[in-house]
PDB file of C-alpha atoms in Angstrom:
ATOM      1  CA  MET L 745      -5.011 -18.215  14.369  1.00  0.00           C
ATOM      2  CA  THR L 746      -3.246 -15.896  16.774  1.00  0.00           C
ATOM      3  CA  TYR L 747      -1.059 -12.796  16.786  1.00  0.00           C
ATOM      4  CA  ARG L 748       2.672 -13.478  16.594  1.00  0.00           C
ATOM      5  CA  SER L 749       3.889 -10.026  15.544  1.00  0.00           C
ATOM      6  CA  ILE L 750       2.480  -6.668  16.692  1.00  0.00           C
ATOM      7  CA  LEU L 751       3.739  -3.435  15.168  1.00  0.00           C
ATOM      8  CA  VAL L 752       3.185  -0.227  17.118  1.00  0.00           C
ATOM      9  CA  HIS L 753       3.630   3.379  16.010  1.00  0.00           C
ATOM     10  CA  VAL L 754       6.298   5.040  18.146  1.00  0.00           C
ATOM     11  CA  ASP L 755       7.073   8.760  18.457  1.00  0.00           C
ATOM     12  CA  GLY L 756       8.053  11.134  21.237  1.00  0.00           C
ATOM     13  CA  THR L 757       4.591  11.777  22.685  1.00  0.00           C
ATOM     14  CA  GLU L 758       2.863  10.448  25.795  1.00  0.00           C
ATOM     15  CA  ARG L 759       0.295   8.885  23.463  1.00  0.00           C
ATOM     16  CA  SER L 760       3.110   6.745  22.081  1.00  0.00           C
ATOM     17  CA  GLU L 761       3.693   5.355  25.555  1.00  0.00           C
ATOM     18  CA  ALA L 762      -0.017   4.473  25.827  1.00  0.00           C
ATOM     19  CA  ARG L 763       0.100   2.663  22.464  1.00  0.00           C
ATOM     20  CA  THR L 764       3.213   0.771  23.491  1.00  0.00           C
ATOM     21  CA  ARG L 765       1.584  -0.367  26.734  1.00  0.00           C
ATOM     22  CA  VAL L 766      -1.412  -1.702  24.812  1.00  0.00           C
ATOM     23  CA  ALA L 767       0.839  -3.529  22.341  1.00  0.00           C
ATOM     24  CA  SER L 768       2.854  -4.986  25.225  1.00  0.00           C
ATOM     25  CA  ARG L 769      -0.254  -6.217  27.029  1.00  0.00           C
ATOM     26  CA  LEU L 770      -1.494  -7.972  23.900  1.00  0.00           C
ATOM     27  CA  ALA L 771       1.958  -9.425  23.232  1.00  0.00           C
ATOM     28  CA  GLN L 772       1.943 -11.046  26.645  1.00  0.00           C
ATOM     29  CA  VAL L 773      -1.410 -12.713  26.038  1.00  0.00           C
ATOM     30  CA  TYR L 774      -0.840 -14.395  22.674  1.00  0.00           C
ATOM     31  CA  PRO L 775       2.316 -14.205  22.860  1.00  0.00           C
ATOM     32  CA  ALA L 776       3.898 -12.020  20.170  1.00  0.00           C
ATOM     33  CA  GLU L 777       6.948  -9.988  19.335  1.00  0.00           C
ATOM     34  CA  VAL L 778       6.551  -6.220  19.509  1.00  0.00           C
ATOM     35  CA  VAL L 779       8.027  -4.095  16.741  1.00  0.00           C
ATOM     36  CA  GLY L 780       8.241  -0.365  17.348  1.00  0.00           C
ATOM     37  CA  ALA L 781       8.191   1.724  14.169  1.00  0.00           C
ATOM     38  CA  TYR L 782       9.428   5.276  14.667  1.00  0.00           C
ATOM     39  CA  LEU L 783       7.249   7.356  12.358  1.00  0.00           C
ATOM     40  CA  VAL L 784       7.257  11.147  12.611  1.00  0.00           C
ATOM     41  CA  PRO L 785       6.545  13.996  10.186  1.00  0.00           C
ATOM     42  CA  GLY L 786       9.474  14.910   7.964  1.00  0.00           C
ATOM     43  CA  PRO L 787      10.750  18.474   7.535  1.00  0.00           C
ATOM     44  CA  ASP L 788       8.417  20.440   5.284  1.00  0.00           C
ATOM     45  CA  VAL L 789      11.205  22.272   3.452  1.00  0.00           C
ATOM     46  CA  SER L 790      11.762  22.438  -0.303  1.00  0.00           C
ATOM     47  CA  PRO L 791      15.163  21.512  -1.796  1.00  0.00           C
ATOM     48  CA  PHE L 792      15.615  25.165  -2.815  1.00  0.00           C
ATOM     49  CA  ALA L 793      15.004  26.379   0.730  1.00  0.00           C
ATOM     50  CA  THR L 794      17.313  23.691   2.115  1.00  0.00           C
ATOM     51  CA  ALA L 795      20.167  25.015   0.000  1.00  0.00           C
ATOM     52  CA  LEU L 796      19.757  28.438   1.621  1.00  0.00           C
ATOM     53  CA  ILE L 797      19.774  27.207   5.213  1.00  0.00           C
ATOM     54  CA  PRO L 798      23.101  27.670   7.058  1.00  0.00           C
ATOM     55  CA  PRO L 799      24.966  24.359   7.552  1.00  0.00           C
ATOM     56  CA  ASP L 800      25.175  24.800  11.346  1.00  0.00           C
ATOM     57  CA  PHE L 801      21.379  25.134  11.523  1.00  0.00           C
ATOM     58  CA  VAL L 802      20.934  21.935   9.498  1.00  0.00           C
ATOM     59  CA  GLU L 803      23.432  20.140  11.729  1.00  0.00           C
ATOM     60  CA  ARG L 804      21.602  21.291  14.854  1.00  0.00           C
ATOM     61  CA  ARG L 805      18.247  20.145  13.474  1.00  0.00           C
ATOM     62  CA  LEU L 806      19.675  16.743  12.584  1.00  0.00           C
ATOM     63  CA  ARG L 807      21.159  16.391  16.057  1.00  0.00           C
ATOM     64  CA  LEU L 808      17.849  17.271  17.705  1.00  0.00           C
ATOM     65  CA  ALA L 809      16.000  14.807  15.472  1.00  0.00           C
ATOM     66  CA  GLY L 810      18.489  12.092  16.366  1.00  0.00           C
ATOM     67  CA  ASP L 811      18.167  12.840  20.067  1.00  0.00           C
ATOM     68  CA  ALA L 812      14.355  12.663  19.808  1.00  0.00           C
ATOM     69  CA  GLN L 813      14.552   9.286  18.080  1.00  0.00           C
ATOM     70  CA  HIS L 814      16.928   7.863  20.698  1.00  0.00           C
ATOM     71  CA  ALA L 815      14.709   9.127  23.528  1.00  0.00           C
ATOM     72  CA  ALA L 816      11.611   7.581  21.934  1.00  0.00           C
ATOM     73  CA  GLU L 817      13.428   4.269  21.473  1.00  0.00           C
ATOM     74  CA  ALA L 818      14.584   4.261  25.112  1.00  0.00           C
ATOM     75  CA  LYS L 819      11.006   4.817  26.365  1.00  0.00           C
ATOM     76  CA  PHE L 820       9.666   2.161  24.011  1.00  0.00           C
ATOM     77  CA  ARG L 821      12.198  -0.443  25.133  1.00  0.00           C
ATOM     78  CA  ALA L 822      11.667   0.379  28.810  1.00  0.00           C
ATOM     79  CA  ILE L 823       7.900  -0.160  28.539  1.00  0.00           C
ATOM     80  CA  VAL L 824       8.022  -3.446  26.634  1.00  0.00           C
ATOM     81  CA  GLN L 825      10.779  -4.828  28.825  1.00  0.00           C
ATOM     82  CA  ALA L 826       8.895  -3.878  31.994  1.00  0.00           C
ATOM     83  CA  ALA L 827       5.888  -5.768  30.588  1.00  0.00           C
ATOM     84  CA  GLY L 828       8.024  -8.871  30.157  1.00  0.00           C
ATOM     85  CA  VAL L 829       7.896  -9.008  26.353  1.00  0.00           C
ATOM     86  CA  LYS L 830      10.682 -11.327  25.206  1.00  0.00           C
ATOM     87  CA  HIS L 831      10.992 -10.428  21.543  1.00  0.00           C
ATOM     88  CA  VAL L 832      11.397  -6.726  20.819  1.00  0.00           C
ATOM     89  CA  GLU L 833      12.565  -4.775  17.783  1.00  0.00           C
ATOM     90  CA  PHE L 834      12.842  -1.055  17.057  1.00  0.00           C
ATOM     91  CA  ARG L 835      12.861   0.340  13.539  1.00  0.00           C
ATOM     92  CA  ALA L 836      13.345   3.874  12.241  1.00  0.00           C
ATOM     93  CA  PRO L 837      12.494   3.657   8.533  1.00  0.00           C
ATOM     94  CA  VAL L 838      13.698   6.354   6.153  1.00  0.00           C
ATOM     95  CA  GLY L 839      11.984   7.843   3.130  1.00  0.00           C
ATOM     96  CA  ASP L 840       8.301   8.604   2.716  1.00  0.00           C
ATOM     97  CA  VAL L 841       6.603   8.017   6.074  1.00  0.00           C
ATOM     98  CA  GLY L 842       3.325   6.724   4.650  1.00  0.00           C
ATOM     99  CA  GLU L 843       4.981   4.257   2.304  1.00  0.00           C
ATOM    100  CA  ALA L 844       7.299   3.058   5.080  1.00  0.00           C
ATOM    101  CA  ALA L 845       4.385   2.571   7.478  1.00  0.00           C
ATOM    102  CA  ILE L 846       2.477   0.529   4.898  1.00  0.00           C
ATOM    103  CA  ALA L 847       5.495  -1.617   4.009  1.00  0.00           C
ATOM    104  CA  HIS L 848       6.376  -2.469   7.613  1.00  0.00           C
ATOM    105  CA  SER L 849       2.741  -3.046   8.602  1.00  0.00           C
ATOM    106  CA  ARG L 850       2.250  -5.707   5.937  1.00  0.00           C
ATOM    107  CA  TYR L 851       4.512  -8.126   7.787  1.00  0.00           C
ATOM    108  CA  ALA L 852       2.789  -7.822  11.169  1.00  0.00           C
ATOM    109  CA  ASP L 853      -0.303  -9.679  12.367  1.00  0.00           C
ATOM    110  CA  LEU L 854      -1.697  -6.576  14.062  1.00  0.00           C
ATOM    111  CA  VAL L 855      -0.851  -2.877  13.865  1.00  0.00           C
ATOM    112  CA  VAL L 856      -1.376  -0.564  16.835  1.00  0.00           C
ATOM    113  CA  LEU L 857      -1.949   3.097  15.990  1.00  0.00           C
ATOM    114  CA  GLY L 858      -3.317   6.023  17.934  1.00  0.00           C
ATOM    115  CA  GLN L 859      -6.630   7.780  17.577  1.00  0.00           C
ATOM    116  CA  PRO L 860      -5.822  10.937  15.584  1.00  0.00           C
ATOM    117  CA  PRO L 861      -5.783  13.784  18.154  1.00  0.00           C
ATOM    118  CA  ARG L 862      -8.307  16.291  16.804  1.00  0.00           C
ATOM    119  CA  ASP L 863      -7.127  19.508  18.474  1.00  0.00           C
ATOM    120  CA  GLU L 864      -3.375  19.034  18.189  1.00  0.00           C
ATOM    121  CA  PRO L 865      -0.875  20.111  15.509  1.00  0.00           C
ATOM    122  CA  ASP L 866      -0.073  16.547  14.391  1.00  0.00           C
ATOM    123  CA  TYR L 867      -3.720  15.649  13.675  1.00  0.00           C
ATOM    124  CA  ALA L 868      -3.301  15.761   9.884  1.00  0.00           C
ATOM    125  CA  PHE L 869      -0.180  13.585  10.036  1.00  0.00           C
ATOM    126  CA  SER L 870      -1.797  11.035  12.377  1.00  0.00           C
ATOM    127  CA  ASN L 871      -4.977  10.937  10.309  1.00  0.00           C
ATOM    128  CA  ASP L 872      -3.094  10.431   7.038  1.00  0.00           C
ATOM    129  CA  LEU L 873      -0.933   7.733   8.630  1.00  0.00           C
ATOM    130  CA  ALA L 874      -3.986   5.877   9.950  1.00  0.00           C
ATOM    131  CA  ASN L 875      -5.747   6.095   6.598  1.00  0.00           C
ATOM    132  CA  ALA L 876      -2.710   4.870   4.676  1.00  0.00           C
ATOM    133  CA  VAL L 877      -2.020   1.884   6.933  1.00  0.00           C
ATOM    134  CA  LEU L 878      -5.631   0.760   7.206  1.00  0.00           C
ATOM    135  CA  MET L 879      -6.512   1.148   3.536  1.00  0.00           C
ATOM    136  CA  CYS L 880      -3.276  -0.051   1.953  1.00  0.00           C
ATOM    137  CA  SER L 881      -1.430  -2.461   4.263  1.00  0.00           C
ATOM    138  CA  GLY L 882      -3.912  -5.347   4.230  1.00  0.00           C
ATOM    139  CA  ARG L 883      -3.548  -5.687   8.003  1.00  0.00           C
ATOM    140  CA  PRO L 884      -5.949  -5.069  10.908  1.00  0.00           C
ATOM    141  CA  VAL L 885      -5.371  -1.883  12.866  1.00  0.00           C
ATOM    142  CA  LEU L 886      -6.098  -1.456  16.558  1.00  0.00           C
ATOM    143  CA  PHE L 887      -6.702   2.226  17.294  1.00  0.00           C
ATOM    144  CA  VAL L 888      -5.909   3.298  20.855  1.00  0.00           C
ATOM    145  CA  PRO L 889      -7.825   6.288  22.307  1.00  0.00           C
ATOM    146  CA  TYR L 890      -5.611   9.312  22.845  1.00  0.00           C
ATOM    147  CA  THR L 891      -6.765   9.280  26.466  1.00  0.00           C
ATOM    148  CA  GLY L 892      -5.125   5.861  26.868  1.00  0.00           C
ATOM    149  CA  VAL L 893      -6.475   2.516  28.110  1.00  0.00           C
ATOM    150  CA  GLU L 894      -6.537   1.633  31.795  1.00  0.00           C
ATOM    151  CA  GLY L 895      -8.905  -1.334  31.940  1.00  0.00           C
ATOM    152  CA  PRO L 896      -9.111  -4.651  30.069  1.00  0.00           C
ATOM    153  CA  ILE L 897      -9.139  -4.945  26.286  1.00  0.00           C
ATOM    154  CA  GLY L 898     -11.443  -7.446  24.640  1.00  0.00           C
ATOM    155  CA  GLU L 899     -13.469  -8.806  27.556  1.00  0.00           C
ATOM    156  CA  ARG L 900     -16.704  -7.205  26.322  1.00  0.00           C
ATOM    157  CA  VAL L 901     -16.709  -6.683  22.571  1.00  0.00           C
ATOM    158  CA  LEU L 902     -19.161  -4.897  20.317  1.00  0.00           C
ATOM    159  CA  ILE L 903     -19.045  -5.860  16.633  1.00  0.00           C
ATOM    160  CA  ALA L 904     -20.438  -3.245  14.239  1.00  0.00           C
ATOM    161  CA  TRP L 905     -21.914  -5.919  11.980  1.00  0.00           C
ATOM    162  CA  LYS L 906     -22.548  -5.321   8.292  1.00  0.00           C
ATOM    163  CA  ASP L 907     -22.722  -7.860   5.482  1.00  0.00           C
ATOM    164  CA  SER L 908     -19.619  -6.509   3.737  1.00  0.00           C
ATOM    165  CA  ARG L 909     -16.085  -7.550   2.858  1.00  0.00           C
ATOM    166  CA  GLU L 910     -14.587  -5.041   5.298  1.00  0.00           C
ATOM    167  CA  THR L 911     -16.615  -6.188   8.290  1.00  0.00           C
ATOM    168  CA  ALA L 912     -16.130  -9.876   7.506  1.00  0.00           C
ATOM    169  CA  ARG L 913     -12.400  -9.236   7.372  1.00  0.00           C
ATOM    170  CA  ALA L 914     -12.456  -7.361  10.674  1.00  0.00           C
ATOM    171  CA  VAL L 915     -14.326 -10.162  12.460  1.00  0.00           C
ATOM    172  CA  ALA L 916     -11.879 -12.759  11.159  1.00  0.00           C
ATOM    173  CA  ASP L 917      -8.903 -10.593  12.135  1.00  0.00           C
ATOM    174  CA  ALA L 918     -10.317 -10.168  15.640  1.00  0.00           C
ATOM    175  CA  LEU L 919     -10.851 -13.903  16.280  1.00  0.00           C
ATOM    176  CA  PRO L 920      -7.921 -14.285  18.717  1.00  0.00           C
ATOM    177  CA  ILE L 921      -9.450 -11.570  20.910  1.00  0.00           C
ATOM    178  CA  LEU L 922     -13.057 -12.672  20.413  1.00  0.00           C
ATOM    179  CA  LYS L 923     -12.227 -16.197  21.575  1.00  0.00           C
ATOM    180  CA  ASP L 924     -11.167 -14.843  24.959  1.00  0.00           C
ATOM    181  CA  ALA L 925     -14.067 -12.384  25.330  1.00  0.00           C
ATOM    182  CA  LYS L 926     -16.646 -12.786  28.089  1.00  0.00           C
ATOM    183  CA  ARG L 927     -19.376 -11.176  25.991  1.00  0.00           C
ATOM    184  CA  VAL L 928     -19.700 -10.498  22.256  1.00  0.00           C
ATOM    185  CA  LEU L 929     -22.556  -8.441  20.838  1.00  0.00           C
ATOM    186  CA  ALA L 930     -22.911  -7.946  17.080  1.00  0.00           C
ATOM    187  CA  VAL L 931     -25.067  -4.924  16.267  1.00  0.00           C
ATOM    188  CA  ALA L 932     -26.430  -4.390  12.758  1.00  0.00           C
ATOM    189  CA  ILE L 933     -27.980  -1.058  11.765  1.00  0.00           C
ATOM    190  CA  ALA L 934     -30.899  -1.379   9.329  1.00  0.00           C
ATOM    191  CA  PRO L 935     -32.209   1.693   7.463  1.00  0.00           C
ATOM    192  CA  ASP L 936     -35.875   0.585   7.662  1.00  0.00           C
ATOM    193  CA  GLU L 937     -38.123  -1.916   9.424  1.00  0.00           C
ATOM    194  CA  GLU L 938     -38.503  -4.258   6.462  1.00  0.00           C
ATOM    195  CA  GLU L 939     -36.091  -6.993   7.479  1.00  0.00           C
ATOM    196  CA  THR L 940     -35.303  -8.929   4.321  1.00  0.00           C
ATOM    197  CA  LEU L 941     -34.581 -12.625   4.060  1.00  0.00           C
ATOM    198  CA  LYS L 942     -30.952 -11.737   3.317  1.00  0.00           C
ATOM    199  CA  ASP L 943     -30.722  -9.807   6.594  1.00  0.00           C
ATOM    200  CA  LEU L 944     -32.066 -12.747   8.559  1.00  0.00           C
ATOM    201  CA  VAL L 945     -29.697 -15.131   6.812  1.00  0.00           C
ATOM    202  CA  THR L 946     -26.593 -12.977   7.339  1.00  0.00           C
ATOM    203  CA  ASP L 947     -27.420 -12.463  11.013  1.00  0.00           C
ATOM    204  CA  LYS L 948     -27.632 -16.237  11.476  1.00  0.00           C
ATOM    205  CA  GLN L 949     -24.496 -16.754   9.408  1.00  0.00           C
ATOM    206  CA  ILE L 950     -22.307 -14.463  11.498  1.00  0.00           C
ATOM    207  CA  GLU L 951     -23.687 -16.066  14.645  1.00  0.00           C
ATOM    208  CA  GLY L 952     -22.889 -19.487  13.195  1.00  0.00           C
ATOM    209  CA  PHE L 953     -19.424 -18.433  12.031  1.00  0.00           C
ATOM    210  CA  LEU L 954     -18.495 -17.236  15.497  1.00  0.00           C
ATOM    211  CA  GLY L 955     -20.086 -20.309  17.069  1.00  0.00           C
ATOM    212  CA  ARG L 956     -17.868 -22.600  15.021  1.00  0.00           C
ATOM    213  CA  HIS L 957     -14.945 -20.831  16.688  1.00  0.00           C
ATOM    214  CA  GLU L 958     -16.548 -21.459  20.093  1.00  0.00           C
ATOM    215  CA  ILE L 959     -17.533 -17.808  20.446  1.00  0.00           C
ATOM    216  CA  LYS L 960     -21.025 -17.290  21.827  1.00  0.00           C
ATOM    217  CA  ALA L 961     -22.330 -14.066  20.305  1.00  0.00           C
ATOM    218  CA  GLN L 962     -25.637 -12.237  20.416  1.00  0.00           C
ATOM    219  CA  VAL L 963     -26.763 -10.571  17.169  1.00  0.00           C
ATOM    220  CA  LYS L 964     -29.000  -7.528  17.413  1.00  0.00           C
ATOM    221  CA  ARG L 965     -30.545  -5.551  14.535  1.00  0.00           C
ATOM    222  CA  ILE L 966     -31.543  -1.920  15.055  1.00  0.00           C
ATOM    223  CA  VAL L 967     -33.585   0.279  12.727  1.00  0.00           C
ATOM    224  CA  ALA L 968     -32.038   3.718  12.233  1.00  0.00           C
ATOM    225  CA  PRO L 969     -30.983   6.074   9.428  1.00  0.00           C
ATOM    226  CA  ASP L 970     -27.411   5.704   8.204  1.00  0.00           C
ATOM    227  CA  ALA L 971     -26.652   9.164   9.558  1.00  0.00           C
ATOM    228  CA  ASP L 972     -27.315   7.936  13.106  1.00  0.00           C
ATOM    229  CA  ALA L 973     -25.411   4.647  12.815  1.00  0.00           C
ATOM    230  CA  GLY L 974     -22.160   5.808  14.385  1.00  0.00           C
ATOM    231  CA  GLU L 975     -23.830   7.424  17.392  1.00  0.00           C
ATOM    232  CA  LEU L 976     -25.974   4.323  17.962  1.00  0.00           C
ATOM    233  CA  LEU L 977     -22.960   2.039  17.870  1.00  0.00           C
ATOM    234  CA  LEU L 978     -21.123   4.181  20.412  1.00  0.00           C
ATOM    235  CA  SER L 979     -24.237   4.274  22.591  1.00  0.00           C
ATOM    236  CA  HIS L 980     -24.583   0.484  22.555  1.00  0.00           C
ATOM    237  CA  ALA L 981     -20.886   0.099  23.293  1.00  0.00           C
ATOM    238  CA  ALA L 982     -21.354   2.243  26.396  1.00  0.00           C
ATOM    239  CA  ASP L 983     -24.531   0.377  27.403  1.00  0.00           C
ATOM    240  CA  ILE L 984     -22.794  -3.007  27.535  1.00  0.00           C
ATOM    241  CA  GLY L 985     -19.562  -1.609  28.948  1.00  0.00           C
ATOM    242  CA  ALA L 986     -17.650  -2.625  25.826  1.00  0.00           C
ATOM    243  CA  ASP L 987     -13.879  -2.349  26.048  1.00  0.00           C
ATOM    244  CA  LEU L 988     -13.374  -3.011  22.323  1.00  0.00           C
ATOM    245  CA  ILE L 989     -15.240  -2.239  19.103  1.00  0.00           C
ATOM    246  CA  VAL L 990     -14.643  -4.363  15.991  1.00  0.00           C
ATOM    247  CA  MET L 991     -15.695  -2.946  12.647  1.00  0.00           C
ATOM    248  CA  GLY L 992     -14.862  -2.594   8.990  1.00  0.00           C
ATOM    249  CA  GLY L 993     -12.907   0.482   7.956  1.00  0.00           C
ATOM    250  CA  TYR L 994     -14.522   2.283   5.046  1.00  0.00           C
ATOM    251  CA  SER L 995     -13.378   5.056   2.757  1.00  0.00           C
ATOM    252  CA  ARG L 996     -14.655   6.993  -0.199  1.00  0.00           C
ATOM    253  CA  PRO L 997     -12.601   8.450  -3.051  1.00  0.00           C
ATOM    254  CA  ARG L 998     -11.892  12.158  -3.117  1.00  0.00           C
ATOM    255  CA  PHE L 999      -9.957  13.183  -6.205  1.00  0.00           C
ATOM    256  CA  ALA L1000      -6.703  11.192  -5.997  1.00  0.00           C
ATOM    257  CA  GLN L1001      -6.931  10.133  -2.362  1.00  0.00           C
ATOM    258  CA  LEU L1002      -9.126   8.230   0.038  1.00  0.00           C
ATOM    259  CA  VAL L1003     -10.942   9.816   2.950  1.00  0.00           C
ATOM    260  CA  TRP L1004     -12.770   8.179   5.828  1.00  0.00           C
ATOM    261  CA  GLY L1005     -16.341   7.023   5.332  1.00  0.00           C
ATOM    262  CA  GLY L1006     -18.965   8.672   7.551  1.00  0.00           C
ATOM    263  CA  VAL L1007     -19.313   6.025  10.297  1.00  0.00           C
ATOM    264  CA  SER L1008     -15.587   5.239  10.356  1.00  0.00           C
ATOM    265  CA  LYS L1009     -14.774   8.932  10.770  1.00  0.00           C
ATOM    266  CA  LEU L1010     -17.323   9.450  13.540  1.00  0.00           C
ATOM    267  CA  ILE L1011     -16.112   6.404  15.481  1.00  0.00           C
ATOM    268  CA  LEU L1012     -12.473   7.475  15.178  1.00  0.00           C
ATOM    269  CA  ASN L1013     -13.285  11.014  16.295  1.00  0.00           C
ATOM    270  CA  SER L1014     -15.468   9.989  19.254  1.00  0.00           C
ATOM    271  CA  MET L1015     -14.047   6.629  20.418  1.00  0.00           C
ATOM    272  CA  THR L1016     -13.316   6.145  24.111  1.00  0.00           C
ATOM    273  CA  VAL L1017     -12.326   2.457  23.884  1.00  0.00           C
ATOM    274  CA  PRO L1018      -9.959   0.715  21.453  1.00  0.00           C
ATOM    275  CA  VAL L1019     -11.334   0.057  17.978  1.00  0.00           C
ATOM    276  CA  LEU L1020     -10.110  -2.765  15.749  1.00  0.00           C
ATOM    277  CA  MET L1021     -10.668  -1.979  12.067  1.00  0.00           C
ATOM    278  CA  SER L1022      -9.925  -3.887   8.883  1.00  0.00           C
ATOM    279  CA  HIS L1023     -10.316  -2.932   5.257  1.00  0.00           C
TER     280      HIS L1023
END
């Protein structure tokens, strides 16, 4: 297994350039094509209001939107070409942004998105986009910190281990990176000190699974309340100098939509290194 197609979210921000650099670096390693998907918030204007807007204003807005798209494409192509990526594609899907992001993500091996920027106007859009792609595309998502990534990716990996479908999927999706890692630590958070036979078995099983892929991993179990799990994982990531966290992406229903689970939300809000999530 390897990555042959990497889709990256492109827009007109500096964070988009950071995401594109990460996607380009990974594409050089495996190697893979890089597909840039231009995904930006649509105009929040009702059809009734649109009918009242002067035609010259609409034309000017369309021209500005087109110019922004062309500028974003030019930056995207310049970065991937400078990185030596041979196969490059740029797409600007129309229609509902969330549905388009999901549809295009399904045909990539890995999707590169940005950490939702908490204190900026596009936080809600970025958060909704991340949620939609992770929960509905069936593809692993690599979240890039909004501060960017300067060092290596995947040399020292922390796996947030849990005996669940989501985490098992994330570990399998991360295998191409894990195989090249210099150190892999799987950390399991237990709510109490009574380690059950199932816990012992699953710890050995994940160690054996990785070993069969020639990945030497250490499995560590820590006792802590669920409320502290996210902070502990981030602390251990810092302790080992991790440059990547691999974990399952969890959600809980809220009325008609999904929202982030507690640990997933905390990691996304506080991450300082890339995080690979699968659902």
